[in-house]
Tab-separated table of C-alpha atoms in Angstrom:
chain	number	residue	atom	x	y	z
O	1	MET	CA	-22.167	-0.252	-7.405
O	2	ASN	CA	-22.061	-3.805	-8.335
O	3	ASN	CA	-20.382	-4.709	-11.602
O	4	THR	CA	-19.465	-8.216	-10.883
O	5	PRO	CA	-20.739	-9.910	-14.033
O	6	THR	CA	-18.494	-7.829	-16.170
O	7	LEU	CA	-15.558	-7.578	-13.950
O	8	GLN	CA	-12.416	-9.057	-15.618
O	9	ALA	CA	-8.777	-8.258	-15.162
O	10	SER	CA	-6.887	-7.151	-18.165
O	11	VAL	CA	-3.387	-8.518	-19.337
O	12	LEU	CA	-1.004	-5.450	-19.470
O	13	PRO	CA	2.597	-5.237	-20.744
O	14	PRO	CA	5.447	-4.418	-18.370
O	15	SER	CA	5.536	-0.705	-19.616
O	16	ALA	CA	2.145	-0.237	-17.696
O	17	GLY	CA	4.253	-0.091	-14.484
O	18	TRP	CA	5.733	3.139	-15.505
O	19	ALA	CA	2.514	4.301	-17.000
O	20	TRP	CA	0.882	3.908	-13.482
O	21	ILE	CA	3.558	6.103	-11.995
O	22	LEU	CA	3.119	8.808	-14.714
O	23	GLN	CA	-0.661	8.701	-14.384
O	24	GLY	CA	-0.373	9.112	-10.655
O	25	TYR	CA	1.720	12.145	-11.210
O	26	HIS	CA	-1.015	13.699	-13.341
O	27	LEU	CA	-3.614	13.032	-10.627
O	28	PHE	CA	-1.154	14.666	-8.078
O	29	ARG	CA	-0.810	17.698	-10.337
O	30	ALA	CA	-4.497	18.051	-10.500
O	31	GLN	CA	-5.004	18.550	-6.703
O	32	PRO	CA	-1.709	18.475	-4.956
O	33	LEU	CA	-2.931	20.026	-1.784
O	34	ALA	CA	-5.627	17.429	-1.270
O	35	MET	CA	-3.199	14.501	-1.695
O	36	LEU	CA	-0.498	16.200	0.444
O	37	PHE	CA	-3.120	16.587	3.269
O	38	TRP	CA	-3.808	12.850	2.946
O	39	SER	CA	-0.102	11.809	2.988
O	40	THR	CA	0.288	13.920	6.030
O	41	ALA	CA	-2.716	12.504	7.776
O	42	THR	CA	-1.960	8.853	7.059
O	43	SER	CA	1.674	9.495	8.092
O	44	PHE	CA	0.284	10.873	11.333
O	45	ILE	CA	-1.854	7.726	11.946
O	46	ILE	CA	0.989	5.459	11.100
O	47	GLN	CA	3.218	7.466	13.709
O	48	VAL	CA	0.612	7.103	16.490
O	49	GLY	CA	0.030	3.470	15.622
O	50	SER	CA	3.756	2.656	15.682
O	51	VAL	CA	4.500	4.091	19.174
O	52	ILE	CA	1.687	1.914	20.785
O	53	PRO	CA	3.305	-1.466	21.325
O	54	VAL	CA	1.742	-4.476	19.686
O	55	ILE	CA	-1.859	-3.071	19.597
O	56	GLY	CA	-0.991	-0.136	17.666
O	57	GLN	CA	0.845	-2.013	14.933
O	58	MET	CA	-2.246	-4.534	14.787
O	59	ALA	CA	-4.447	-1.831	14.499
O	60	LEU	CA	-2.593	-0.288	11.538
O	61	VAL	CA	-2.737	-3.687	9.675
O	62	LEU	CA	-6.469	-4.068	10.505
O	63	LEU	CA	-7.047	-0.499	8.991
O	64	THR	CA	-4.872	-0.835	5.992
O	65	PRO	CA	-7.647	-1.896	3.544
O	66	LEU	CA	-9.895	0.890	4.884
O	67	LEU	CA	-7.232	3.586	4.470
O	68	THR	CA	-6.362	2.161	0.881
O	69	PHE	CA	-10.000	2.239	-0.135
O	70	LEU	CA	-10.300	5.960	1.073
O	71	THR	CA	-7.131	6.736	-0.940
O	72	LEU	CA	-8.626	5.170	-4.051
O	73	ASN	CA	-11.863	7.035	-3.733
O	74	ALA	CA	-9.953	10.352	-3.503
O	75	CYS	CA	-7.988	9.617	-6.613
O	76	ARG	CA	-11.152	8.548	-8.465
O	77	THR	CA	-12.830	11.768	-7.457
O	78	ILE	CA	-9.736	13.679	-8.688
O	79	SER	CA	-9.676	11.695	-12.115
O	80	ARG	CA	-13.352	12.802	-12.568
O	81	GLY	CA	-12.368	16.518	-12.186
O	82	GLN	CA	-14.192	16.859	-8.904
O	83	LYS	CA	-12.751	18.907	-6.040
O	84	MET	CA	-11.810	16.912	-3.019
O	85	VAL	CA	-13.427	18.823	-0.282
O	86	PRO	CA	-13.302	17.647	3.560
O	87	GLY	CA	-16.762	16.137	3.455
O	88	LEU	CA	-15.791	13.719	0.739
O	89	TRP	CA	-12.893	11.982	2.395
O	90	LEU	CA	-15.021	9.778	4.653
O	91	ALA	CA	-18.075	9.670	2.477
O	92	PRO	CA	-17.257	6.297	0.820
O	93	LEU	CA	-17.424	4.658	4.194
O	94	LYS	CA	-21.165	5.778	4.670
O	95	ALA	CA	-22.292	3.503	1.811
O	96	PRO	CA	-24.341	0.517	2.896
O	97	GLY	CA	-22.221	-2.405	3.837
O	98	VAL	CA	-18.801	-0.842	2.888
O	99	MET	CA	-17.343	-0.320	6.415
O	100	PRO	CA	-18.289	-3.909	7.738
O	101	ALA	CA	-16.740	-5.291	4.334
O	102	LEU	CA	-13.492	-3.489	4.863
O	103	LEU	CA	-13.228	-4.447	8.508
O	104	ARG	CA	-13.654	-8.000	7.646
O	105	LEU	CA	-11.087	-7.649	4.967
O	106	GLY	CA	-8.668	-5.833	7.498
O	107	SER	CA	-9.245	-8.719	10.084
O	108	ALA	CA	-8.449	-11.203	7.315
O	109	TYR	CA	-5.327	-9.288	6.467
O	110	LEU	CA	-4.381	-9.216	10.078
O	111	GLY	CA	-4.845	-12.883	10.532
O	112	PHE	CA	-2.876	-13.819	7.520
O	113	THR	CA	-0.046	-11.543	8.406
O	114	LEU	CA	0.073	-13.001	12.009
O	115	LEU	CA	-0.163	-16.531	10.502
O	116	ALA	CA	2.791	-15.891	8.006
O	117	ALA	CA	4.833	-14.282	10.916
O	118	PHE	CA	4.286	-17.291	12.972
O	119	VAL	CA	5.022	-19.840	10.202
O	120	SER	CA	8.169	-17.807	9.234
O	121	VAL	CA	9.561	-17.742	12.745
O	122	LEU	CA	8.663	-21.461	13.830
O	123	PRO	CA	11.460	-23.349	11.946
O	124	PHE	CA	14.068	-20.824	13.150
O	125	LEU	CA	12.838	-20.810	16.770
O	126	SER	CA	15.642	-22.745	18.250
O	127	SER	CA	18.370	-20.619	16.627
O	128	LEU	CA	16.604	-17.351	17.789
O	129	VAL	CA	16.449	-18.693	21.398
O	130	GLN	CA	19.968	-19.498	21.138
O	131	SER	CA	21.159	-16.136	19.871
O	132	LEU	CA	19.363	-14.547	22.859
O	133	GLY	CA	21.586	-16.338	25.205
O	134	THR	CA	21.188	-16.749	28.927
O	135	GLY	CA	22.648	-13.488	30.154
O	136	SER	CA	20.696	-10.276	30.921
O	137	ASP	CA	22.153	-8.666	27.742
O	138	PRO	CA	21.260	-10.462	24.611
O	139	ASP	CA	23.817	-10.824	21.784
O	140	TYR	CA	22.152	-8.394	19.302
O	141	ALA	CA	24.624	-9.129	16.576
O	142	SER	CA	23.865	-12.972	16.674
O	143	LEU	CA	20.146	-12.091	17.012
O	144	ALA	CA	20.268	-9.887	13.788
O	145	GLN	CA	21.983	-12.635	11.994
O	146	ALA	CA	19.570	-15.289	13.099
O	147	MET	CA	16.696	-13.044	12.138
O	148	TRP	CA	17.709	-13.157	8.310
O	149	GLY	CA	15.959	-16.617	7.805
O	150	PRO	CA	12.620	-15.724	9.211
O	151	MET	CA	12.538	-12.239	7.397
O	152	LEU	CA	13.374	-14.082	4.051
O	153	VAL	CA	10.596	-16.525	4.648
O	154	PHE	CA	8.184	-13.784	5.742
O	155	GLY	CA	9.127	-11.740	2.487
O	156	GLY	CA	8.032	-14.629	0.348
O	157	PHE	CA	4.737	-14.922	2.236
O	158	TYR	CA	4.287	-11.135	2.090
O	159	VAL	CA	4.462	-11.231	-1.730
O	160	LEU	CA	1.622	-13.732	-1.785
O	161	LEU	CA	-0.463	-11.654	0.678
O	162	SER	CA	0.274	-8.407	-1.232
O	163	ALA	CA	-1.212	-10.123	-4.379
O	164	LEU	CA	-4.240	-11.454	-2.398
O	165	PHE	CA	-5.101	-8.083	-1.071
O	166	TRP	CA	-3.926	-5.523	-3.669
O	167	HIS	CA	-7.203	-5.071	-5.351
O	168	ALA	CA	-9.433	-6.527	-2.771
O	169	PRO	CA	-10.376	-2.998	-0.988
O	170	ALA	CA	-11.714	-1.767	-4.424
O	171	LEU	CA	-13.482	-5.014	-5.183
O	172	MET	CA	-15.192	-5.275	-2.055
O	173	GLY	CA	-15.873	-1.533	-1.591
O	174	TRP	CA	-16.912	-0.765	-5.114
O	175	HIS	CA	-18.131	-4.094	-6.683
O	176	ALA	CA	-19.571	-5.598	-3.305
O	177	LEU	CA	-17.596	-8.934	-3.901
O	178	PRO	CA	-17.614	-11.240	-0.896
O	179	LEU	CA	-14.218	-11.720	0.759
O	180	LYS	CA	-13.095	-14.981	-0.887
O	181	ARG	CA	-14.034	-13.801	-4.263
O	182	ALA	CA	-12.434	-10.515	-3.769
O	183	LEU	CA	-9.114	-12.151	-2.898
O	184	PHE	CA	-9.292	-14.663	-5.752
O	185	TYR	CA	-9.995	-11.833	-8.332
O	186	SER	CA	-7.124	-9.724	-6.741
O	187	MET	CA	-4.691	-12.852	-7.064
O	188	VAL	CA	-5.653	-13.390	-10.799
O	189	ALA	CA	-5.298	-9.727	-11.645
O	190	CYS	CA	-1.917	-9.508	-10.068
O	191	TRP	CA	-0.765	-12.583	-11.995
O	192	ARG	CA	-1.972	-11.154	-15.171
O	193	THR	CA	-0.114	-7.859	-14.599
O	194	LYS	CA	2.824	-9.422	-12.718
O	195	TRP	CA	5.577	-7.881	-14.912
O	196	ALA	CA	4.093	-4.446	-14.780
O	197	ILE	CA	3.788	-4.836	-11.100
O	198	VAL	CA	7.431	-5.870	-10.829
O	199	LEU	CA	8.389	-2.703	-12.857
O	200	TYR	CA	6.098	-0.506	-10.830
O	201	VAL	CA	7.382	-1.823	-7.341
O	202	GLY	CA	10.983	-1.680	-8.595
O	203	SER	CA	10.797	1.696	-9.822
O	204	TRP	CA	9.186	3.111	-6.487
O	205	ALA	CA	11.990	1.048	-4.577
O	206	ALA	CA	14.561	3.040	-6.834
O	207	VAL	CA	12.933	6.352	-5.989
O	208	TYR	CA	13.084	5.822	-2.243
O	209	TYR	CA	16.642	4.407	-2.588
O	210	GLY	CA	17.485	7.598	-4.511
O	211	LEU	CA	15.815	9.608	-1.696
O	212	SER	CA	18.083	7.811	0.853
O	213	LEU	CA	21.278	8.702	-1.148
O	214	LEU	CA	20.136	12.274	-1.473
O	215	LEU	CA	19.687	12.652	2.308
O	216	GLY	CA	22.999	10.956	2.867
O	217	THR	CA	24.757	13.410	0.455
O	218	LEU	CA	22.978	16.367	2.173
O	219	ALA	CA	24.120	15.051	5.680
O	220	SER	CA	27.718	14.565	4.428
O	221	ALA	CA	27.520	18.246	3.170
O	222	GLY	CA	27.190	19.514	6.583
O	223	LEU	CA	23.496	20.203	7.125
O	224	THR	CA	22.144	20.350	10.550
O	225	ALA	CA	20.249	17.627	12.122
O	226	ASN	CA	17.219	19.978	12.363
O	227	SER	CA	17.424	20.879	8.670
O	228	MET	CA	17.938	17.064	7.815
O	229	THR	CA	14.826	16.286	9.812
O	230	TRP	CA	12.642	18.838	7.916
O	231	ILE	CA	14.000	18.143	4.573
O	232	SER	CA	13.425	14.292	5.101
O	233	LEU	CA	9.846	14.867	6.295
O	234	ILE	CA	8.795	17.026	3.358
O	235	LEU	CA	10.241	14.847	0.614
O	236	ASP	CA	8.694	11.828	2.411
O	237	ILE	CA	5.242	13.411	2.445
O	238	VAL	CA	5.549	14.486	-1.200
O	239	LEU	CA	6.668	11.101	-2.407
O	240	THR	CA	4.105	9.320	-0.357
O	241	ALA	CA	1.309	11.401	-1.982
O	242	LEU	CA	2.771	10.518	-5.341
O	243	LEU	CA	2.689	6.910	-4.434
O	244	TYR	CA	-0.774	7.142	-3.370
O	245	CYS	CA	-1.877	8.783	-6.423
O	246	SER	CA	-0.452	5.836	-8.401
O	247	PHE	CA	-2.732	3.308	-6.690
O	248	TYR	CA	-5.788	4.316	-8.572
O	249	PRO	CA	-4.206	3.927	-12.082
O	250	VAL	CA	-3.257	0.532	-11.171
O	251	TYR	CA	-6.904	-0.563	-10.377
O	252	ALA	CA	-8.412	1.533	-13.142
O	253	THR	CA	-6.220	0.023	-16.026
O	254	THR	CA	-6.283	-3.471	-14.598
O	255	PHE	CA	-10.107	-3.632	-14.391
O	256	ARG	CA	-10.757	-1.174	-17.188
O	257	ALA	CA	-12.836	1.290	-14.935
O	258	ASN	CA	-15.309	3.318	-16.626
O	259	ASP	CA	-13.434	6.459	-15.866
O	260	THR	CA	-10.056	5.357	-17.052
O	261	SER	CA	-10.287	7.994	-19.896
O	262	ALA	CA	-9.786	10.569	-17.399
O	263	LEU	CA	-6.355	9.211	-16.731
O	264	GLN	CA	-3.541	10.689	-18.955
O	265	ALA	CA	-0.653	8.538	-20.119
């Protein structure tokens, strides 16, 4: 569908950040098994990609917009009261022009990410090389300290990239916007909802930090390594499913999607 003429990002209060999480929880409650399946499937894809040096990580970045779009479609289907059956998961990619558009977006995301990494490392290249030393065993403590500068610079670039690409999968997949316009609309939308996004991201960061503290407490209580692995895996899958469910409310309330009435505050 192409709703470009009426597409406009809303200005939302900071409290929308919490509302998105709550609305995502309601979506999860509607069909928890479907979203737990998707959380497990994407976790498997990420694990496979992470064990393949370089190529695997690059493929994950390339496919991120596509996976995001499939997540948004699943959540939209659930918000409309429809059952997510196996045949619906990949159906959005069969629409004319959607797959090529998302792959173009993924290629742009990969290119910008590599460029940001290069620009972040370049000013610190001499200190990084020096920290490696000339011996066969590098000084890992010095290397870790030298990496702080590039990581901070890349973090700044990543915030900008996140704003550019946050809404782009939906804008290209649902509204058929060209790449440059989708990136521009996404940036404007993120600026208009910036404080809500800050609260949203901060809240999820606190949740995952709380999970880390919980796992640390359980480990201190004497749980076996095997038990800790299973508990960590289950909690991570559930929280990731809840996180995915909150993606659609962000889009739906920002762009006032036609089916936002299905979202409960």
